[in-house]
PDB file of C-alpha atoms in Angstrom:
ATOM      1  CA  UNK A   6      78.297  43.380 -32.291  1.00 64.00           C
ATOM      2  CA  UNK A   7      81.226  43.912 -29.950  1.00 70.00           C
ATOM      3  CA  UNK A   8      80.115  46.006 -26.986  1.00 93.00           C
ATOM      4  CA  UNK A   9      83.522  47.498 -26.119  1.00 97.00           C
ATOM      5  CA  UNK A  10      86.053  47.383 -28.933  1.00 97.00           C
ATOM      6  CA  UNK A  11      89.703  48.384 -28.906  1.00 97.00           C
ATOM      7  CA  UNK A  12      92.190  48.820 -31.702  1.00 97.00           C
ATOM      8  CA  UNK A  13      94.811  47.696 -32.270  1.00 97.00           C
ATOM      9  CA  UNK A  14      94.807  44.379 -30.420  1.00 96.00           C
ATOM     10  CA  UNK A  15      98.560  44.030 -30.773  1.00 97.00           C
ATOM     11  CA  UNK A  16     101.170  46.748 -30.971  1.00 97.00           C
ATOM     12  CA  UNK A  17     104.929  46.228 -31.221  1.00 97.00           C
ATOM     13  CA  UNK A  18     107.085  49.341 -31.309  1.00 97.00           C
ATOM     14  CA  UNK A  19     110.482  50.756 -30.492  1.00 97.00           C
ATOM     15  CA  UNK A  20     111.414  52.716 -27.385  1.00 97.00           C
ATOM     16  CA  UNK A  21     110.884  56.428 -27.814  1.00 97.00           C
ATOM     17  CA  UNK A  22     108.016  56.142 -30.278  1.00 97.00           C
ATOM     18  CA  UNK A  23     104.539  57.590 -29.775  1.00 97.00           C
ATOM     19  CA  UNK A  24     101.480  55.354 -30.138  1.00 97.00           C
ATOM     20  CA  UNK A  25      97.711  55.472 -29.671  1.00 98.00           C
ATOM     21  CA  UNK A  26      95.068  52.947 -28.711  1.00 98.00           C
ATOM     22  CA  UNK A  27      91.440  53.606 -29.569  1.00 98.00           C
ATOM     23  CA  UNK A  28      88.337  52.444 -27.728  1.00 98.00           C
ATOM     24  CA  UNK A  29      84.668  52.592 -28.618  1.00 97.00           C
ATOM     25  CA  UNK A  30      81.593  51.336 -26.763  1.00 97.00           C
ATOM     26  CA  UNK A  31      78.092  50.861 -28.164  1.00 96.00           C
ATOM     27  CA  UNK A  32      76.373  50.156 -24.844  1.00 96.00           C
ATOM     28  CA  UNK A  33      75.145  53.710 -24.312  1.00 94.00           C
ATOM     29  CA  UNK A  34      77.276  53.988 -21.160  1.00 95.00           C
ATOM     30  CA  UNK A  35      78.380  57.344 -19.828  1.00 92.00           C
ATOM     31  CA  UNK A  36      81.620  56.322 -18.117  1.00 93.00           C
ATOM     32  CA  UNK A  37      84.745  54.870 -19.700  1.00 95.00           C
ATOM     33  CA  UNK A  38      88.027  53.672 -18.257  1.00 95.00           C
ATOM     34  CA  UNK A  39      91.543  52.597 -19.066  1.00 96.00           C
ATOM     35  CA  UNK A  40      93.063  49.792 -17.021  1.00 96.00           C
ATOM     36  CA  UNK A  41      96.578  48.387 -17.241  1.00 96.00           C
ATOM     37  CA  UNK A  42      97.409  44.715 -16.721  1.00 97.00           C
ATOM     38  CA  UNK A  43     101.062  44.064 -15.961  1.00 94.00           C
ATOM     39  CA  UNK A  44     103.131  40.946 -16.602  1.00 92.00           C
ATOM     40  CA  UNK A  45     101.927  39.429 -13.315  1.00 92.00           C
ATOM     41  CA  UNK A  46      98.337  39.919 -14.456  1.00 93.00           C
ATOM     42  CA  UNK A  47      97.601  42.627 -11.895  1.00 94.00           C
ATOM     43  CA  UNK A  48      94.910  45.036 -13.125  1.00 95.00           C
ATOM     44  CA  UNK A  49      94.940  48.661 -12.078  1.00 93.00           C
ATOM     45  CA  UNK A  50      92.929  51.687 -13.125  1.00 93.00           C
ATOM     46  CA  UNK A  51      94.669  54.465 -15.010  1.00 94.00           C
ATOM     47  CA  UNK A  52      91.902  56.889 -16.043  1.00 93.00           C
ATOM     48  CA  UNK A  53      88.162  57.329 -15.906  1.00 92.00           C
ATOM     49  CA  UNK A  54      85.954  59.667 -17.931  1.00 92.00           C
ATOM     50  CA  UNK A  55      82.305  60.468 -17.290  1.00 90.00           C
ATOM     51  CA  UNK A  56      80.488  62.209 -20.149  1.00 87.00           C
ATOM     52  CA  UNK A  57      83.826  63.315 -21.638  1.00 85.00           C
ATOM     53  CA  UNK A  58      85.032  64.740 -18.333  1.00 89.00           C
ATOM     54  CA  UNK A  59      88.150  63.344 -16.643  1.00 90.00           C
ATOM     55  CA  UNK A  60      87.101  61.905 -13.287  1.00 88.00           C
ATOM     56  CA  UNK A  61      89.985  59.698 -12.236  1.00 86.00           C
ATOM     57  CA  UNK A  62      93.644  60.228 -13.050  1.00 85.00           C
ATOM     58  CA  UNK A  63      95.764  57.765 -11.144  1.00 86.00           C
ATOM     59  CA  UNK A  64      99.494  58.196 -10.613  1.00 79.00           C
ATOM     60  CA  UNK A  65     100.372  57.694 -14.237  1.00 87.00           C
ATOM     61  CA  UNK A  66     103.310  59.351 -16.043  1.00 91.00           C
ATOM     62  CA  UNK A  67     102.178  62.381 -18.016  1.00 91.00           C
ATOM     63  CA  UNK A  68     103.450  60.625 -21.142  1.00 96.00           C
ATOM     64  CA  UNK A  69     100.029  58.960 -21.035  1.00 96.00           C
ATOM     65  CA  UNK A  70      97.255  61.234 -22.247  1.00 95.00           C
ATOM     66  CA  UNK A  71      93.653  60.085 -22.565  1.00 95.00           C
ATOM     67  CA  UNK A  72      91.190  61.849 -24.824  1.00 94.00           C
ATOM     68  CA  UNK A  73      87.431  61.452 -24.973  1.00 94.00           C
ATOM     69  CA  UNK A  74      85.922  63.114 -28.070  1.00 93.00           C
ATOM     70  CA  UNK A  75      82.446  61.921 -27.037  1.00 93.00           C
ATOM     71  CA  UNK A  76      81.038  59.628 -24.398  1.00 91.00           C
ATOM     72  CA  UNK A  77      81.251  56.578 -26.686  1.00 96.00           C
ATOM     73  CA  UNK A  78      84.979  56.931 -27.330  1.00 96.00           C
ATOM     74  CA  UNK A  79      88.065  57.033 -25.135  1.00 97.00           C
ATOM     75  CA  UNK A  80      91.512  56.981 -26.699  1.00 97.00           C
ATOM     76  CA  UNK A  81      94.897  56.607 -25.050  1.00 97.00           C
ATOM     77  CA  UNK A  82      97.982  58.278 -26.446  1.00 97.00           C
ATOM     78  CA  UNK A  83     101.414  57.373 -25.132  1.00 97.00           C
ATOM     79  CA  UNK A  84     104.476  59.510 -25.838  1.00 96.00           C
ATOM     80  CA  UNK A  85     108.122  58.492 -25.675  1.00 97.00           C
ATOM     81  CA  UNK A  86     107.412  54.827 -25.016  1.00 97.00           C
ATOM     82  CA  UNK A  87     109.584  53.023 -22.469  1.00 97.00           C
ATOM     83  CA  UNK A  88     110.268  49.326 -21.923  1.00 96.00           C
ATOM     84  CA  UNK A  89     108.196  49.411 -18.737  1.00 94.00           C
ATOM     85  CA  UNK A  90     105.111  50.471 -20.681  1.00 96.00           C
ATOM     86  CA  UNK A  91     104.849  46.951 -22.102  1.00 97.00           C
ATOM     87  CA  UNK A  92     101.548  45.587 -20.809  1.00 97.00           C
ATOM     88  CA  UNK A  93      97.995  44.819 -21.812  1.00 98.00           C
ATOM     89  CA  UNK A  94      95.754  47.892 -21.793  1.00 98.00           C
ATOM     90  CA  UNK A  95      92.059  47.335 -21.261  1.00 98.00           C
ATOM     91  CA  UNK A  96      89.282  49.769 -22.018  1.00 97.00           C
ATOM     92  CA  UNK A  97      86.027  49.435 -20.075  1.00 96.00           C
ATOM     93  CA  UNK A  98      82.691  51.174 -19.774  1.00 96.00           C
ATOM     94  CA  UNK A  99      79.811  51.354 -17.317  1.00 94.00           C
ATOM     95  CA  UNK A 100      76.623  53.257 -16.594  1.00 92.00           C
ATOM     96  CA  UNK A 101      77.117  55.470 -13.548  1.00 83.00           C
ATOM     97  CA  UNK A 102      74.295  55.120 -11.023  1.00 77.00           C
ATOM     98  CA  UNK A 103      74.670  57.962  -8.539  1.00 75.00           C
ATOM     99  CA  UNK A 104      77.858  57.212  -6.633  1.00 73.00           C
ATOM    100  CA  UNK A 105      77.902  53.618  -7.904  1.00 79.00           C
ATOM    101  CA  UNK A 106      80.090  52.774 -10.868  1.00 81.00           C
ATOM    102  CA  UNK A 107      77.632  50.165 -12.109  1.00 88.00           C
ATOM    103  CA  UNK A 108      78.742  46.980 -13.833  1.00 93.00           C
ATOM    104  CA  UNK A 109      81.903  47.350 -15.882  1.00 93.00           C
ATOM    105  CA  UNK A 110      82.319  45.721 -19.284  1.00 96.00           C
ATOM    106  CA  UNK A 111      85.807  45.317 -20.708  1.00 96.00           C
ATOM    107  CA  UNK A 112      87.196  45.339 -24.200  1.00 97.00           C
ATOM    108  CA  UNK A 113      89.450  42.545 -25.443  1.00 96.00           C
ATOM    109  CA  UNK A 114      92.626  44.357 -24.513  1.00 97.00           C
ATOM    110  CA  UNK A 115      95.523  45.813 -26.483  1.00 98.00           C
ATOM    111  CA  UNK A 116      98.866  44.108 -25.950  1.00 97.00           C
ATOM    112  CA  UNK A 117     101.675  46.666 -26.199  1.00 97.00           C
ATOM    113  CA  UNK A 118     105.258  45.451 -26.534  1.00 97.00           C
ATOM    114  CA  UNK A 119     108.046  48.014 -26.423  1.00 97.00           C
ATOM    115  CA  UNK A 120     111.417  46.828 -27.763  1.00 96.00           C
TER     116      UNK A 120
ATOM    117  CA  UNK B  24      92.333  52.190  -1.507  1.00 88.00           C
ATOM    118  CA  UNK B  25      90.596  48.887  -0.865  1.00 92.00           C
ATOM    119  CA  UNK B  26      92.638  45.731  -0.371  1.00 95.00           C
ATOM    120  CA  UNK B  27      91.248  42.701  -2.184  1.00 97.00           C
ATOM    121  CA  UNK B  28      92.598  39.273  -1.323  1.00 98.00           C
ATOM    122  CA  UNK B  29      91.731  36.175  -3.284  1.00 98.00           C
ATOM    123  CA  UNK B  30      92.325  32.595  -2.343  1.00 97.00           C
ATOM    124  CA  UNK B  31      93.622  30.195  -3.308  1.00 98.00           C
ATOM    125  CA  UNK B  32      96.139  31.744  -5.722  1.00 97.00           C
ATOM    126  CA  UNK B  33      96.302  28.516  -7.713  1.00 97.00           C
ATOM    127  CA  UNK B  34      93.875  25.639  -8.072  1.00 97.00           C
ATOM    128  CA  UNK B  35      94.226  22.444 -10.075  1.00 97.00           C
ATOM    129  CA  UNK B  36      91.169  20.266 -10.583  1.00 96.00           C
ATOM    130  CA  UNK B  37      90.120  17.150 -12.403  1.00 97.00           C
ATOM    131  CA  UNK B  38      87.191  17.629 -14.756  1.00 97.00           C
ATOM    132  CA  UNK B  39      83.923  17.166 -12.902  1.00 97.00           C
ATOM    133  CA  UNK B  40      85.176  18.422  -9.550  1.00 98.00           C
ATOM    134  CA  UNK B  41      83.616  21.299  -7.600  1.00 97.00           C
ATOM    135  CA  UNK B  42      85.483  24.280  -6.200  1.00 97.00           C
ATOM    136  CA  UNK B  43      85.039  27.432  -4.137  1.00 98.00           C
ATOM    137  CA  UNK B  44      87.005  30.617  -4.701  1.00 98.00           C
ATOM    138  CA  UNK B  45      87.096  33.283  -2.022  1.00 98.00           C
ATOM    139  CA  UNK B  46      87.431  37.064  -2.140  1.00 98.00           C
ATOM    140  CA  UNK B  47      87.979  39.171   0.997  1.00 98.00           C
ATOM    141  CA  UNK B  48      87.931  42.960   0.896  1.00 97.00           C
ATOM    142  CA  UNK B  49      88.983  45.580   3.403  1.00 95.00           C
ATOM    143  CA  UNK B  50      86.223  48.211   3.212  1.00 93.00           C
ATOM    144  CA  UNK B  51      82.531  48.643   2.486  1.00 91.00           C
ATOM    145  CA  UNK B  52      81.685  48.338  -1.194  1.00 91.00           C
ATOM    146  CA  UNK B  53      78.854  49.207  -3.533  1.00 90.00           C
ATOM    147  CA  UNK B  54      80.054  47.114  -6.433  1.00 93.00           C
ATOM    148  CA  UNK B  55      81.551  43.647  -6.599  1.00 96.00           C
ATOM    149  CA  UNK B  56      82.205  41.777  -9.794  1.00 97.00           C
ATOM    150  CA  UNK B  57      83.661  38.376 -10.659  1.00 98.00           C
ATOM    151  CA  UNK B  58      85.481  38.007 -13.960  1.00 98.00           C
ATOM    152  CA  UNK B  59      86.987  35.082 -15.822  1.00 98.00           C
ATOM    153  CA  UNK B  60      90.076  35.860 -17.866  1.00 97.00           C
ATOM    154  CA  UNK B  61      90.290  33.090 -20.428  1.00 93.00           C
ATOM    155  CA  UNK B  62      93.550  31.801 -21.913  1.00 91.00           C
ATOM    156  CA  UNK B  63      93.139  34.292 -24.785  1.00 92.00           C
ATOM    157  CA  UNK B  64      93.180  37.175 -22.312  1.00 94.00           C
ATOM    158  CA  UNK B  65      89.532  38.206 -22.565  1.00 94.00           C
ATOM    159  CA  UNK B  66      87.860  39.432 -19.372  1.00 96.00           C
ATOM    160  CA  UNK B  67      84.438  37.817 -19.225  1.00 95.00           C
ATOM    161  CA  UNK B  68      81.823  39.144 -16.807  1.00 96.00           C
ATOM    162  CA  UNK B  69      80.560  36.372 -14.556  1.00 97.00           C
ATOM    163  CA  UNK B  70      78.613  38.156 -11.839  1.00 97.00           C
ATOM    164  CA  UNK B  71      77.773  41.656 -10.716  1.00 96.00           C
ATOM    165  CA  UNK B  72      76.983  40.913  -7.088  1.00 97.00           C
ATOM    166  CA  UNK B  73      77.441  43.642  -4.455  1.00 94.00           C
ATOM    167  CA  UNK B  74      75.285  41.527  -2.122  1.00 95.00           C
ATOM    168  CA  UNK B  75      73.207  38.361  -2.068  1.00 97.00           C
ATOM    169  CA  UNK B  76      73.397  35.215  -4.152  1.00 98.00           C
ATOM    170  CA  UNK B  77      73.177  34.645  -7.885  1.00 98.00           C
ATOM    171  CA  UNK B  78      73.394  31.576 -10.064  1.00 98.00           C
ATOM    172  CA  UNK B  79      74.235  31.135 -13.717  1.00 96.00           C
ATOM    173  CA  UNK B  80      74.381  27.550 -14.876  1.00 97.00           C
ATOM    174  CA  UNK B  81      77.207  25.712 -13.112  1.00 98.00           C
ATOM    175  CA  UNK B  82      78.431  28.916 -11.494  1.00 98.00           C
ATOM    176  CA  UNK B  83      77.038  30.698  -8.508  1.00 98.00           C
ATOM    177  CA  UNK B  84      78.248  33.523  -6.293  1.00 98.00           C
ATOM    178  CA  UNK B  85      77.448  34.819  -2.841  1.00 98.00           C
ATOM    179  CA  UNK B  86      78.496  38.140  -1.355  1.00 98.00           C
ATOM    180  CA  UNK B  87      78.147  38.891   2.342  1.00 97.00           C
ATOM    181  CA  UNK B  88      78.883  42.600   2.275  1.00 94.00           C
ATOM    182  CA  UNK B  89      78.604  43.067   6.050  1.00 94.00           C
ATOM    183  CA  UNK B  90      81.380  40.508   6.544  1.00 96.00           C
ATOM    184  CA  UNK B  91      83.378  41.742   3.554  1.00 97.00           C
ATOM    185  CA  UNK B  92      83.713  38.600   1.520  1.00 98.00           C
ATOM    186  CA  UNK B  93      82.393  36.936  -1.597  1.00 98.00           C
ATOM    187  CA  UNK B  94      82.493  33.335  -2.772  1.00 98.00           C
ATOM    188  CA  UNK B  95      82.404  31.935  -6.293  1.00 98.00           C
ATOM    189  CA  UNK B  96      81.281  28.330  -6.677  1.00 98.00           C
ATOM    190  CA  UNK B  97      82.121  26.283  -9.728  1.00 98.00           C
ATOM    191  CA  UNK B  98      80.387  22.926  -9.981  1.00 97.00           C
ATOM    192  CA  UNK B  99      81.185  20.051 -12.339  1.00 97.00           C
ATOM    193  CA  UNK B 100      84.202  21.889 -13.665  1.00 97.00           C
ATOM    194  CA  UNK B 101      85.141  21.624 -17.340  1.00 97.00           C
ATOM    195  CA  UNK B 102      88.422  22.234 -19.141  1.00 96.00           C
ATOM    196  CA  UNK B 103      86.928  25.415 -20.581  1.00 95.00           C
ATOM    197  CA  UNK B 104      86.695  26.797 -17.030  1.00 97.00           C
ATOM    198  CA  UNK B 105      90.488  27.122 -16.978  1.00 96.00           C
ATOM    199  CA  UNK B 106      91.882  30.615 -16.667  1.00 96.00           C
ATOM    200  CA  UNK B 107      92.208  33.317 -14.053  1.00 97.00           C
ATOM    201  CA  UNK B 108      89.251  34.343 -11.913  1.00 98.00           C
ATOM    202  CA  UNK B 109      89.293  37.921 -10.658  1.00 98.00           C
ATOM    203  CA  UNK B 110      87.264  39.569  -7.966  1.00 98.00           C
ATOM    204  CA  UNK B 111      86.973  43.365  -8.159  1.00 96.00           C
ATOM    205  CA  UNK B 112      85.274  45.858  -5.867  1.00 95.00           C
ATOM    206  CA  UNK B 113      84.420  49.531  -5.843  1.00 92.00           C
ATOM    207  CA  UNK B 114      84.009  51.539  -2.666  1.00 88.00           C
ATOM    208  CA  UNK B 115      81.202  53.843  -1.634  1.00 81.00           C
ATOM    209  CA  UNK B 116      83.137  56.729  -0.113  1.00 81.00           C
ATOM    210  CA  UNK B 117      85.924  59.175  -0.777  1.00 80.00           C
ATOM    211  CA  UNK B 118      88.756  58.108  -3.034  1.00 78.00           C
ATOM    212  CA  UNK B 119      87.411  54.569  -3.370  1.00 78.00           C
ATOM    213  CA  UNK B 120      84.457  55.814  -5.422  1.00 78.00           C
ATOM    214  CA  UNK B 121      84.359  55.139  -9.128  1.00 78.00           C
ATOM    215  CA  UNK B 122      87.229  52.701  -9.461  1.00 85.00           C
ATOM    216  CA  UNK B 123      87.428  48.927  -9.385  1.00 89.00           C
ATOM    217  CA  UNK B 124      90.104  47.440  -7.138  1.00 93.00           C
ATOM    218  CA  UNK B 125      91.168  44.033  -8.377  1.00 95.00           C
ATOM    219  CA  UNK B 126      92.455  41.059  -6.461  1.00 97.00           C
ATOM    220  CA  UNK B 127      95.473  39.130  -7.739  1.00 97.00           C
ATOM    221  CA  UNK B 128      93.246  36.394  -9.091  1.00 97.00           C
ATOM    222  CA  UNK B 129      92.939  32.626  -8.762  1.00 98.00           C
ATOM    223  CA  UNK B 130      94.628  30.659 -11.533  1.00 97.00           C
ATOM    224  CA  UNK B 131      92.385  27.653 -12.228  1.00 97.00           C
ATOM    225  CA  UNK B 132      93.557  24.698 -14.280  1.00 97.00           C
ATOM    226  CA  UNK B 133      91.084  21.926 -15.089  1.00 97.00           C
ATOM    227  CA  UNK B 134      92.529  18.676 -16.455  1.00 96.00           C
ATOM    228  CA  UNK B 135      90.483  16.231 -18.540  1.00 94.00           C
TER     229      UNK B 135
END
């Protein structure tokens, strides 16, 4: 069983379209994240949710909107896609331990290509 | 945020060689992880090691939190060890809480 699973794994779309990436974890974790990996392989956090509550919202265009229907799911919706949104988006989860994030486990990534 | 510097940026080895990867960070941390990103792009957890030493097969890691660095040792390297090795840390105060800061990675290539 995949612990953190994302769909789709590959997404090719035109500029201006709207797309969503879904993430599910079966680890019983209470915190989920979206990270973005750019073309130079640099990984940076975008959002973090703890028990469905938005905890971290980095400087991300408001075209990106995360949604957490329950603590096992965190989806990412992107409006009006731009060329610069092309990247690999990773979902992750962890069990919060007080102020400690705990060990993060990542999904396999979703490669978004905007043409 | 926390600055994370990894060295070397690139490393080329012959199969069977040993290597040491270094991670320096700029602030106190309560979480440090090493990941291997394989050629298929998957991020594989290697170690969760905010302090101390751990070993897993041919790999071991040491974190000296008071001196703000961590080392990843790879012994008897194999071609399957190729990929990018990332160090990531999370702080224990203020805005550094709750988020992993990644280094730029070490690109390892192991030749047969």
